[in-house]
Coordinates of C-alpha atoms in Angstrom, one line a residue:
Chain E
X1 CA -14.9 0.5 -8.1
X2 CA -14.5 4.4 -8.8
X3 CA -13.4 5.3 -11.5
X4 CA -10.4 8.5 -10.2
X5 CA -9.3 10.0 -13.5
X6 CA -11.0 13.0 -12.6
X7 CA -11.1 12.6 -8.6
X8 CA -10.3 16.3 -7.7
X9 CA -6.9 16.1 -6.0
X10 CA -5.8 19.4 -4.2
X11 CA -7.0 23.1 -4.0
X12 CA -10.4 23.6 -5.8
X13 CA -9.3 26.6 -7.9
X14 CA -6.6 24.5 -9.4
X15 CA -8.5 21.3 -10.8
X16 CA -5.6 19.3 -11.0
X17 CA -6.3 15.5 -11.0
X18 CA -4.7 11.9 -11.0
X19 CA -4.6 12.7 -15.2
X20 CA -2.3 16.1 -14.5
X21 CA -0.4 14.2 -11.9
X22 CA 0.4 11.3 -14.3
X23 CA 1.1 13.3 -17.1
X24 CA 3.7 15.3 -15.1
X25 CA 5.3 12.9 -13.7
X26 CA 5.7 10.8 -17.2
X27 CA 7.1 14.1 -18.8
X28 CA 4.1 14.3 -21.2
X29 CA 3.3 18.0 -20.2
X30 CA 4.4 20.8 -22.8
X31 CA 6.6 24.0 -21.2
X32 CA 4.0 25.6 -20.4
X33 CA 1.5 23.5 -18.5
X34 CA 4.4 22.1 -16.6
X35 CA 5.3 25.9 -15.3
X36 CA 1.7 25.9 -14.3
X37 CA 1.6 22.6 -12.7
X38 CA 5.1 23.6 -10.7
X39 CA 3.2 26.7 -9.0
X40 CA 1.0 24.4 -8.1
X41 CA 2.8 21.9 -6.5
X42 CA 4.8 24.5 -4.7
X43 CA 2.1 26.1 -2.7
X44 CA -0.5 23.1 -2.4
X45 CA 0.9 20.0 -0.2
X46 CA -2.7 17.8 -1.0
X47 CA -0.8 18.1 -5.0
X48 CA 2.1 17.3 -3.5
X49 CA 1.3 14.1 -1.7
X50 CA -1.0 12.9 -4.7
X51 CA 2.6 13.0 -6.6
X52 CA 4.6 11.3 -3.8
X53 CA 1.6 8.7 -3.5
X54 CA 1.7 8.5 -7.5
X55 CA 5.3 7.9 -7.9
X56 CA 5.2 5.3 -5.0
X57 CA 2.5 3.4 -6.5
X58 CA 5.2 3.6 -10.1
X59 CA 7.7 2.2 -7.7
X60 CA 5.8 -0.3 -6.2
X61 CA 5.0 -2.0 -9.7
X62 CA 8.6 -1.7 -11.0
X63 CA 9.2 -3.9 -7.8
X64 CA 7.3 -6.5 -8.9
X65 CA 8.0 -6.2 -13.0
X66 CA 12.2 -6.3 -12.3
X67 CA 13.4 -9.8 -12.3
X68 CA 17.2 -8.7 -11.8
X69 CA 19.7 -11.6 -11.5
X70 CA 20.5 -10.7 -8.1
X71 CA 16.6 -11.2 -6.9
X72 CA 16.9 -14.4 -8.7
X73 CA 20.0 -15.6 -7.1
X74 CA 18.7 -14.6 -3.7
X75 CA 15.4 -16.6 -4.1
X76 CA 18.0 -19.6 -5.3
X77 CA 19.7 -19.3 -2.4
X78 CA 17.1 -18.9 0.2
X79 CA 15.1 -22.1 -2.0
X80 CA 18.5 -23.9 -0.9
X81 CA 18.5 -22.9 2.5
X82 CA 14.8 -23.3 3.1
X83 CA 15.9 -27.1 2.2
X84 CA 18.5 -27.2 4.4
X85 CA 16.5 -25.9 7.2
X86 CA 12.9 -26.5 7.1
X87 CA 12.5 -30.0 6.2
X88 CA 14.2 -30.6 9.8
X89 CA 10.6 -30.3 11.7
X90 CA 12.5 -28.8 14.9
X91 CA 13.7 -26.6 13.0
X92 CA 10.4 -25.2 11.7
X93 CA 8.7 -25.4 15.4
X94 CA 11.7 -23.8 16.4
X95 CA 11.3 -21.2 14.2
X96 CA 7.1 -20.6 14.6
X97 CA 8.1 -20.9 18.4
X98 CA 10.3 -17.5 18.2
X99 CA 7.8 -15.8 16.3
X100 CA 5.2 -16.6 18.5
X101 CA 6.5 -16.3 21.6
X102 CA 7.8 -12.8 20.4
X103 CA 4.1 -11.5 19.8
X104 CA 3.4 -12.8 23.1
X105 CA 5.9 -10.0 24.3
X106 CA 4.8 -7.6 22.1
Chain D
X1 CA 2.4 -28.3 13.5
X2 CA 1.3 -25.3 16.1
X3 CA -1.2 -22.9 14.5
X4 CA -1.8 -24.9 11.4
X5 CA 0.1 -24.8 8.4
X6 CA 3.2 -27.1 6.9
X7 CA 6.8 -26.7 6.3
X8 CA 6.6 -26.2 3.2
X9 CA 4.5 -22.7 4.2
X10 CA 7.2 -21.7 6.7
X11 CA 9.4 -22.0 4.3
X12 CA 7.6 -19.9 1.9
X13 CA 6.8 -17.3 4.2
X14 CA 10.9 -17.2 4.8
X15 CA 11.3 -16.9 1.6
X16 CA 8.8 -14.2 1.1
X17 CA 9.7 -11.9 3.0
X18 CA 12.9 -12.1 3.2
X19 CA 12.8 -11.2 -0.9
X20 CA 10.0 -8.2 0.4
X21 CA 12.6 -7.2 2.5
X22 CA 15.7 -6.9 -0.4
X23 CA 13.1 -5.2 -2.7
X24 CA 12.0 -2.7 -0.9
X25 CA 15.6 -2.1 -0.2
X26 CA 16.5 -2.3 -3.9
X27 CA 13.4 0.3 -5.9
X28 CA 12.2 2.0 -2.5
X29 CA 15.3 2.6 -0.8
X30 CA 14.2 1.0 2.5
X31 CA 16.5 1.4 5.1
X32 CA 16.0 -0.1 8.7
X33 CA 16.1 2.2 11.6
X34 CA 15.8 -0.5 13.9
X35 CA 17.5 -4.3 14.0
X36 CA 16.6 -6.6 11.1
X37 CA 15.4 -8.8 13.5
X38 CA 12.2 -6.3 14.6
X39 CA 11.0 -5.8 11.0
X40 CA 11.5 -9.7 10.1
X41 CA 10.0 -11.4 12.5
X42 CA 6.7 -9.6 12.7
X43 CA 6.5 -9.6 8.8
X44 CA 7.1 -13.3 9.0
X45 CA 3.8 -13.3 12.2
X46 CA 1.7 -11.4 10.0
X47 CA 2.2 -13.4 7.0
X48 CA 2.0 -16.6 8.9
X49 CA -1.0 -15.5 10.7
X50 CA -2.3 -14.4 7.2
X51 CA -1.9 -17.3 5.5
X52 CA -3.2 -19.4 8.2
X53 CA -6.6 -17.2 8.8
X54 CA -5.8 -17.0 12.5
X55 CA -7.6 -14.4 13.6
X56 CA -5.6 -11.2 13.7
X57 CA -4.0 -9.1 16.4
X58 CA -6.2 -6.3 17.1
X59 CA -4.8 -3.7 14.7
X60 CA -3.5 -0.4 16.4
X61 CA -4.5 2.8 14.9
X62 CA -1.3 4.1 13.2
X63 CA -1.0 7.0 15.3
X64 CA -0.4 4.6 18.1
X65 CA 2.0 2.5 16.0
X66 CA 5.7 2.7 17.1
X67 CA 8.2 3.1 14.9
X68 CA 8.9 -0.3 13.8
X69 CA 5.4 -1.0 13.7
X70 CA 4.6 1.5 11.1
X71 CA 7.9 0.3 9.0
X72 CA 6.7 -3.3 9.6
X73 CA 2.6 -1.7 8.1
X74 CA 4.4 0.5 5.7
X75 CA 6.5 -2.7 3.9
X76 CA 3.6 -5.3 4.6
X77 CA 1.0 -2.4 2.6
X78 CA 3.5 -2.0 -0.1
X79 CA 4.1 -5.9 -0.8
X80 CA 0.8 -6.3 -1.3
X81 CA 0.2 -3.4 -3.0
X82 CA 2.9 -4.5 -5.6
X83 CA 0.8 -7.7 -6.0
X84 CA -1.9 -6.0 -6.7
X85 CA -0.8 -3.9 -9.3
X86 CA 0.8 -7.0 -11.2
X87 CA -1.5 -9.2 -11.2
X88 CA -3.8 -6.0 -12.7
X89 CA -1.0 -5.6 -15.3
X90 CA -1.2 -9.3 -16.1
X91 CA -4.6 -9.0 -17.3
X92 CA -4.1 -5.4 -19.3
X93 CA -3.4 -6.0 -23.1
X94 CA -1.0 -4.4 -25.5
X95 CA 0.1 -2.0 -26.1
X96 CA -0.4 -0.6 -22.6
X97 CA 0.8 -3.8 -20.9
X98 CA 3.9 -3.7 -23.4
X99 CA 4.7 -0.2 -22.5
X100 CA 4.1 -0.7 -19.2
X101 CA 6.4 -3.5 -18.9
X102 CA 9.3 -1.7 -20.8
X103 CA 9.1 1.8 -19.3
X104 CA 9.2 0.2 -15.8
X105 CA 11.9 -2.3 -16.6
X106 CA 14.4 0.1 -17.9
X107 CA 13.7 -0.7 -21.7
X108 CA 14.9 1.3 -25.0
X109 CA 11.9 3.9 -25.1
X110 CA 12.6 5.1 -28.5
X111 CA 13.2 1.5 -29.8
X112 CA 9.4 1.0 -28.5
X113 CA 7.9 4.3 -29.9
X114 CA 9.4 3.2 -33.3
X115 CA 8.0 -0.5 -33.1
X116 CA 4.7 1.2 -32.0
X117 CA 4.9 3.4 -34.6
X118 CA 4.0 6.9 -32.5
X119 CA 6.4 9.7 -31.9
X120 CA 8.5 9.9 -28.5
X121 CA 6.3 12.7 -27.4
X122 CA 2.8 10.8 -27.6
X123 CA 4.7 7.6 -26.2
X124 CA 5.1 9.3 -23.0
X125 CA 1.1 10.4 -22.9
X126 CA 0.8 6.9 -23.5
X127 CA 2.2 6.2 -21.3
X128 CA 0.5 7.9 -18.6
X129 CA -2.8 7.0 -19.7
X130 CA -1.5 3.5 -19.6
X131 CA -0.5 4.1 -15.8
X132 CA -3.7 5.9 -14.7
X133 CA -5.7 3.3 -16.6
X134 CA -3.4 0.7 -14.2
X135 CA -4.5 2.5 -11.3
X136 CA -8.1 2.6 -11.8
X137 CA -8.5 -1.0 -12.4
X138 CA -6.4 -2.1 -9.5
X139 CA -8.7 -0.1 -6.9
X140 CA -5.2 1.5 -5.4
X141 CA -6.3 5.1 -4.0
X142 CA -4.7 8.0 -4.7

């Protein structure tokens, strides 16, 4: 598995990598370093893409970690609906038939 | 049953895809640019194909996908990514595991710093280090 901490991201003159992106995103940079990094962000699209990807990964992880009451209510509702609608074989076949019928037409 | 699987599998897929769409809209600002059905049905189909081991249809290059297909692919990839990251996090040890869980679930970071006996500034550095370690261990590339 490649170790990405020192993977180069962006302009070769800037030498910014995942460590810098994470430190910036987490507010761990000092004022001066942050200023340099933001200047680099303004001119380097690859670095901006790296930061966007980092933030998306964080959002993906947050999505998995968060167990808010609404998610639990949704899952309980789905579970009760499943008991109602998925015990009947004909309704399951109808559900799957619809899915695969649409696939053929896709 | 057609294409294999059981009614429980079908129910699981139905629930998983609905939950994935809900979480995407809540935490990743998903906005459907098309009908709900045009995203929900392909996601169920792909999940079904994935679970049942049916040979998937030839995948089109991203540039040849319609906006609906791009959205379905993105949701599918991010749902998988989310699961990989969560499984990797579960295997991590404290303090990294605790730091990531607390920070990303909106917990009190000042309390966490006090508990870990570190400064708030050092907690930010630890947070970055732990997230980098998690990303690297998960194999997800940036």
